[in-house]
């Protein structure tokens, strides 16, 4: 071997050793990941999707590229879930509530007043119970990477402030496509109508429905204040989002590629929860300044609503299995000590 050749071989070997991303597809083309979501780019969901994309790009040295596509341009939650299962789309983030038709255990998170605060939600979602529920997705062709915060949900409508249970009578209220929500609001006396989120603004605008329920952040970012006069603070349920991957596609990734996505999902979860909570802390004042009339239910009325809603709990327990239900109740008791 002559001198030049030896130097070249050594240099090539050094370059290979220095390559930190040896487990990545060495094609010229980066892996393209379509990451769909339902809210707009200016929402907390949009900001976190962008953060996730940046993390993946950085950690993979540009070998994996996330195209975050918002405003349900790839379809509403339910449609994207099917695209992931079939392998036609790689990733998404959406409400756990819209997943219940696929994985019944997800209905646990729809239990009215399950969590008293975000700290409890984080502990249960990120702990063994959250993992157990998440793991159920794999039998259905989905991989869940992290729970993000959608948030505590509150009621808005165009008819009247909801100051007591009876005020909900006959209010045509959009709910997510989920039986627990449907039962809950029927139980409260509303005329509950399931609709995908992507159809909600126009349904409110055209008075097809009178009201809806979502966290402050969404009421703000989706400009529901333009078509809703009254916001009644109920905090009736804590709603998580979940970052999902197509299992069909995931199974074809290298271990290193899977790790990049899993790590980025965790980092985006921490970013998202912090960002969401900061925004929620200011949102009420923002919504007021946009002209919304805001009221808080009196403790007595909140209690009446709570009592009525706990009646749907038996159905949730039966649906998800009593073991999971009791384990969750026990964990909450432990956390509250
Ligand atoms: C966004 C939805 C939304 C949810 C809803 O795709 O549908 O009301 O709160 O966040 O998942």
XYZ file of C-alpha atoms and ligand atoms in Angstrom:
348
model
C 0.000 0.000 0.000
C 1.506 3.322 -0.926
C 1.557 6.267 1.379
C -1.315 8.190 -0.201
C -3.555 5.180 -0.308
C -2.801 4.352 3.305
C -3.683 7.901 4.340
C -6.940 7.728 2.439
C -7.919 4.442 4.045
C -7.111 5.824 7.483
C -9.103 8.964 6.807
C -12.090 6.961 5.631
C -11.936 4.781 8.735
C -11.765 7.844 10.960
C -14.717 9.378 9.156
C -16.739 6.218 9.704
C -15.858 6.166 13.377
C -16.724 9.821 13.748
C -20.133 9.256 12.215
C -22.404 9.469 15.232
C -25.502 8.447 13.317
C -24.345 5.089 12.004
C -27.761 3.521 12.587
C -29.533 5.904 10.297
C -30.652 5.273 6.777
C -27.695 6.313 4.668
C -29.818 7.194 1.642
C -29.344 10.639 0.215
C -32.997 11.386 0.805
C -33.958 12.013 4.452
C -36.868 10.126 5.930
C -39.949 12.253 5.560
C -42.423 12.170 8.414
C -45.862 13.659 7.953
C -47.012 14.809 11.391
C -50.659 15.867 11.299
C -52.634 17.819 13.882
C -56.014 19.485 14.166
C -55.441 22.980 15.527
C -53.770 25.833 13.657
C -50.065 26.712 13.605
C -50.548 29.559 16.107
C -51.979 27.215 18.742
C -50.153 25.491 21.591
C -50.472 22.316 19.501
C -48.865 24.012 16.513
C -45.982 25.412 18.551
C -45.222 22.028 20.086
C -45.417 20.270 16.700
C -42.842 22.740 15.386
C -40.639 22.101 18.421
C -40.901 18.350 17.844
C -39.908 18.766 14.182
C -36.848 20.810 15.135
C -35.754 18.258 17.742
C -36.013 15.354 15.309
C -34.124 17.191 12.609
C -31.347 18.165 15.015
C -30.990 14.777 16.706
C -30.918 12.887 13.410
C -28.458 15.287 11.794
C -31.059 16.119 9.163
C -31.608 12.470 8.219
C -35.184 12.600 9.480
C -37.459 15.469 8.468
C -40.809 16.175 10.082
C -43.409 18.029 8.091
C -45.854 19.332 10.676
C -49.223 19.783 8.978
C -51.889 21.549 11.031
C -55.510 22.693 10.770
C -56.643 19.139 10.009
C -55.232 19.478 6.478
C -54.523 15.726 6.620
C -58.013 15.123 8.028
C -59.646 15.203 11.460
C -58.257 13.019 14.295
C -60.330 9.934 13.472
C -59.302 9.961 9.822
C -55.601 10.448 10.627
C -55.707 7.551 13.099
C -56.886 5.281 10.286
C -54.187 6.616 7.955
C -51.569 5.773 10.593
C -52.948 2.281 11.117
C -52.886 1.665 7.374
C -49.391 3.124 7.046
C -50.432 5.969 4.731
C -49.298 8.614 7.262
C -46.446 8.429 9.744
C -47.400 10.534 12.770
C -50.022 12.742 14.386
C -51.075 14.322 17.647
C -54.702 14.452 18.744
C -57.117 13.943 21.604
C -57.149 10.616 23.407
C -60.943 11.002 23.420
C -61.184 10.438 19.679
C -59.185 7.177 20.065
C -61.739 5.415 22.233
C -63.358 3.719 19.230
C -59.996 2.020 18.598
C -58.693 1.496 22.133
C -61.488 1.413 24.697
C -59.114 1.905 27.666
C -58.510 5.489 26.483
C -61.981 6.296 27.892
C -60.343 6.396 31.323
C -59.152 9.933 30.521
C -62.704 11.011 29.704
C -63.880 10.437 33.262
C -65.420 13.731 34.417
C -63.425 15.369 37.231
C -60.888 12.513 37.282
C -57.973 14.840 38.032
C -58.116 17.805 40.391
C -55.081 19.500 38.907
C -52.374 19.194 36.266
C -49.912 17.713 38.739
C -52.164 14.702 39.260
C -52.686 14.390 35.524
C -48.928 14.395 34.836
C -48.272 11.817 37.552
C -50.910 9.372 36.307
C -50.375 9.888 32.561
C -46.584 9.569 32.792
C -46.718 6.783 35.387
C -47.508 3.061 35.076
C -51.245 3.604 34.464
C -50.664 5.973 31.576
C -48.146 3.542 30.130
C -50.508 0.608 30.494
C -53.269 2.428 28.609
C -50.784 3.591 25.996
C -49.457 0.056 25.469
C -52.946 -1.068 24.396
C -52.497 0.925 21.203
C -49.875 -1.397 19.736
C -52.380 -4.241 19.215
C -54.304 -1.799 17.063
C -51.433 -0.686 14.862
C -50.452 2.496 16.707
C -47.516 3.485 18.900
C -48.077 6.213 21.497
C -44.956 8.227 22.315
C -46.099 10.864 24.807
C -49.114 12.516 26.331
C -49.322 16.244 25.783
C -51.704 18.578 27.593
C -54.879 19.650 25.850
C -56.162 20.835 29.205
C -59.137 21.264 31.499
C -62.244 21.809 29.438
C -64.754 24.625 29.856
C -68.091 25.429 28.270
C -68.843 28.164 25.768
C -72.126 28.948 24.071
C -74.045 31.667 22.315
C -77.317 31.407 24.268
C -76.761 32.249 27.924
C -74.273 31.980 30.758
C -74.423 28.541 32.348
C -74.867 29.420 36.010
C -76.804 26.326 37.028
C -77.378 22.836 35.734
C -80.766 23.715 34.231
C -79.201 26.378 31.990
C -77.817 23.577 29.839
C -81.298 22.316 29.015
C -81.767 22.233 25.291
C -78.414 23.847 24.480
C -77.156 22.260 21.291
C -73.644 21.364 22.302
C -70.914 19.972 20.093
C -68.958 17.157 21.725
C -66.020 15.082 20.523
C -66.795 11.822 18.731
C -66.817 9.807 21.906
C -69.588 8.069 23.845
C -68.492 9.180 27.309
C -68.753 12.826 26.253
C -72.050 12.178 24.553
C -73.477 10.460 27.657
C -72.030 13.060 30.001
C -73.643 16.014 28.296
C -76.915 14.248 27.652
C -76.963 13.460 31.366
C -76.513 17.169 32.060
C -79.520 17.975 29.869
C -77.750 19.368 26.816
C -78.591 18.355 23.291
C -75.171 16.819 22.576
C -74.021 16.504 18.966
C -70.764 14.719 18.033
C -68.716 16.568 15.399
C -65.072 16.544 14.308
C -63.097 19.524 15.539
C -62.392 20.689 11.994
C -66.113 21.370 11.472
C -66.634 23.134 14.768
C -65.947 26.782 13.961
C -68.339 26.871 11.044
C -70.971 24.908 13.001
C -70.809 27.591 15.693
C -70.793 30.399 13.164
C -73.870 29.114 11.335
C -75.632 28.256 14.632
C -75.790 24.595 13.684
C -74.718 24.168 17.288
C -74.998 26.699 20.142
C -71.911 25.742 22.060
C -68.900 23.564 22.636
C -66.369 22.739 25.340
C -62.579 23.005 25.123
C -59.640 24.368 27.123
C -59.049 28.155 27.232
C -56.066 27.814 24.882
C -58.198 26.340 22.111
C -61.061 28.794 22.612
C -58.443 31.480 22.056
C -56.330 30.012 19.240
C -59.329 28.784 17.263
C -61.031 32.178 17.687
C -64.193 30.716 19.153
C -64.629 34.054 20.950
C -65.725 35.471 17.569
C -68.758 33.189 17.512
C -69.404 32.513 21.212
C -70.570 35.047 23.768
C -70.503 33.094 27.027
C -67.718 31.201 28.698
C -68.648 29.249 31.808
C -65.800 27.884 33.870
C -66.555 24.265 34.683
C -63.199 22.435 34.393
C -65.347 19.348 33.919
C -62.607 17.108 32.559
C -58.863 17.071 31.923
C -58.216 16.235 28.295
C -54.865 14.816 27.122
C -53.430 14.809 23.624
C -51.297 11.875 22.536
C -48.441 11.761 20.027
C -48.980 8.744 17.778
C -46.882 6.846 15.244
C -47.997 4.372 12.609
C -46.819 0.997 13.921
C -46.480 -0.329 10.391
C -43.988 2.428 9.654
C -42.348 2.400 13.111
C -41.475 -1.303 12.788
C -39.391 -0.485 9.727
C -37.229 2.078 11.541
C -33.810 1.362 13.030
C -33.445 1.424 16.814
C -31.594 4.754 16.529
C -34.364 6.291 14.485
C -36.985 5.090 16.969
C -34.956 6.610 19.780
C -34.761 9.983 18.048
C -38.561 10.064 17.789
C -39.170 8.818 21.324
C -36.720 11.328 22.823
C -38.097 14.209 20.757
C -41.634 13.296 21.815
C -40.624 13.456 25.493
C -38.835 16.777 25.012
C -41.838 18.157 23.142
C -44.124 16.985 25.939
C -42.179 19.012 28.501
C -42.081 22.018 26.181
C -45.776 21.705 25.381
C -47.016 21.422 28.952
C -45.023 24.444 30.052
C -46.104 26.515 27.060
C -49.759 25.453 27.409
C -49.871 26.281 31.106
C -48.305 29.669 30.552
C -50.821 30.475 27.842
C -53.753 29.160 29.883
C -52.708 31.407 32.750
C -53.226 34.490 30.588
C -56.008 33.234 28.343
C -58.931 34.151 30.550
C -57.947 37.824 30.548
C -57.409 37.641 26.777
C -60.827 36.104 26.213
C -62.434 38.763 28.377
C -60.729 41.508 26.391
C -62.073 39.873 23.208
C -65.574 40.436 24.581
C -66.485 37.109 26.105
C -68.733 37.172 29.140
C -67.183 34.878 31.720
C -68.779 33.291 34.751
C -67.697 30.735 37.277
C -70.187 28.212 38.582
C -71.001 28.584 42.261
C -69.594 25.725 44.344
C -73.146 24.438 44.942
C -73.961 24.347 41.230
C -70.597 22.853 40.370
C -71.318 20.180 42.952
C -74.701 19.401 41.380
C -73.063 19.025 37.993
C -70.375 16.852 39.466
C -72.923 14.606 41.173
C -74.848 14.100 37.968
C -71.684 13.388 36.012
C -70.329 10.827 38.446
C -73.251 8.666 37.313
C -71.460 8.057 34.033
C -68.465 6.648 35.933
C -69.991 3.198 36.350
C -70.228 2.900 32.589
C -66.613 3.961 32.129
C -65.414 1.426 34.710
C -67.303 -1.364 32.964
C -65.960 -0.265 29.575
C -62.286 -0.063 30.470
C -62.319 -2.928 32.981
C -62.730 -2.678 36.738
C -59.078 -3.541 37.427
C -57.820 -0.490 35.566
C -60.558 1.645 37.097
C -59.725 0.589 40.658
C -55.999 0.872 40.116
C -56.519 4.470 38.982
C -58.736 5.322 41.940
C -56.152 3.839 44.323
C -53.349 5.781 42.658
C -55.320 9.017 43.022
C -55.926 8.326 46.707
C -52.175 7.728 47.109
C -51.295 10.947 45.241
C -53.712 12.994 47.341
C -52.267 11.839 50.654
C -57.908 18.693 17.719
C -58.902 18.111 18.730
C -59.177 19.085 19.853
C -60.192 18.546 20.841
C -61.593 18.652 20.294
O -57.764 17.843 16.639
O -61.886 17.977 19.317
O -62.415 19.380 20.854
O -60.120 19.239 22.052
O -57.978 19.367 20.521
O -58.362 16.898 19.236
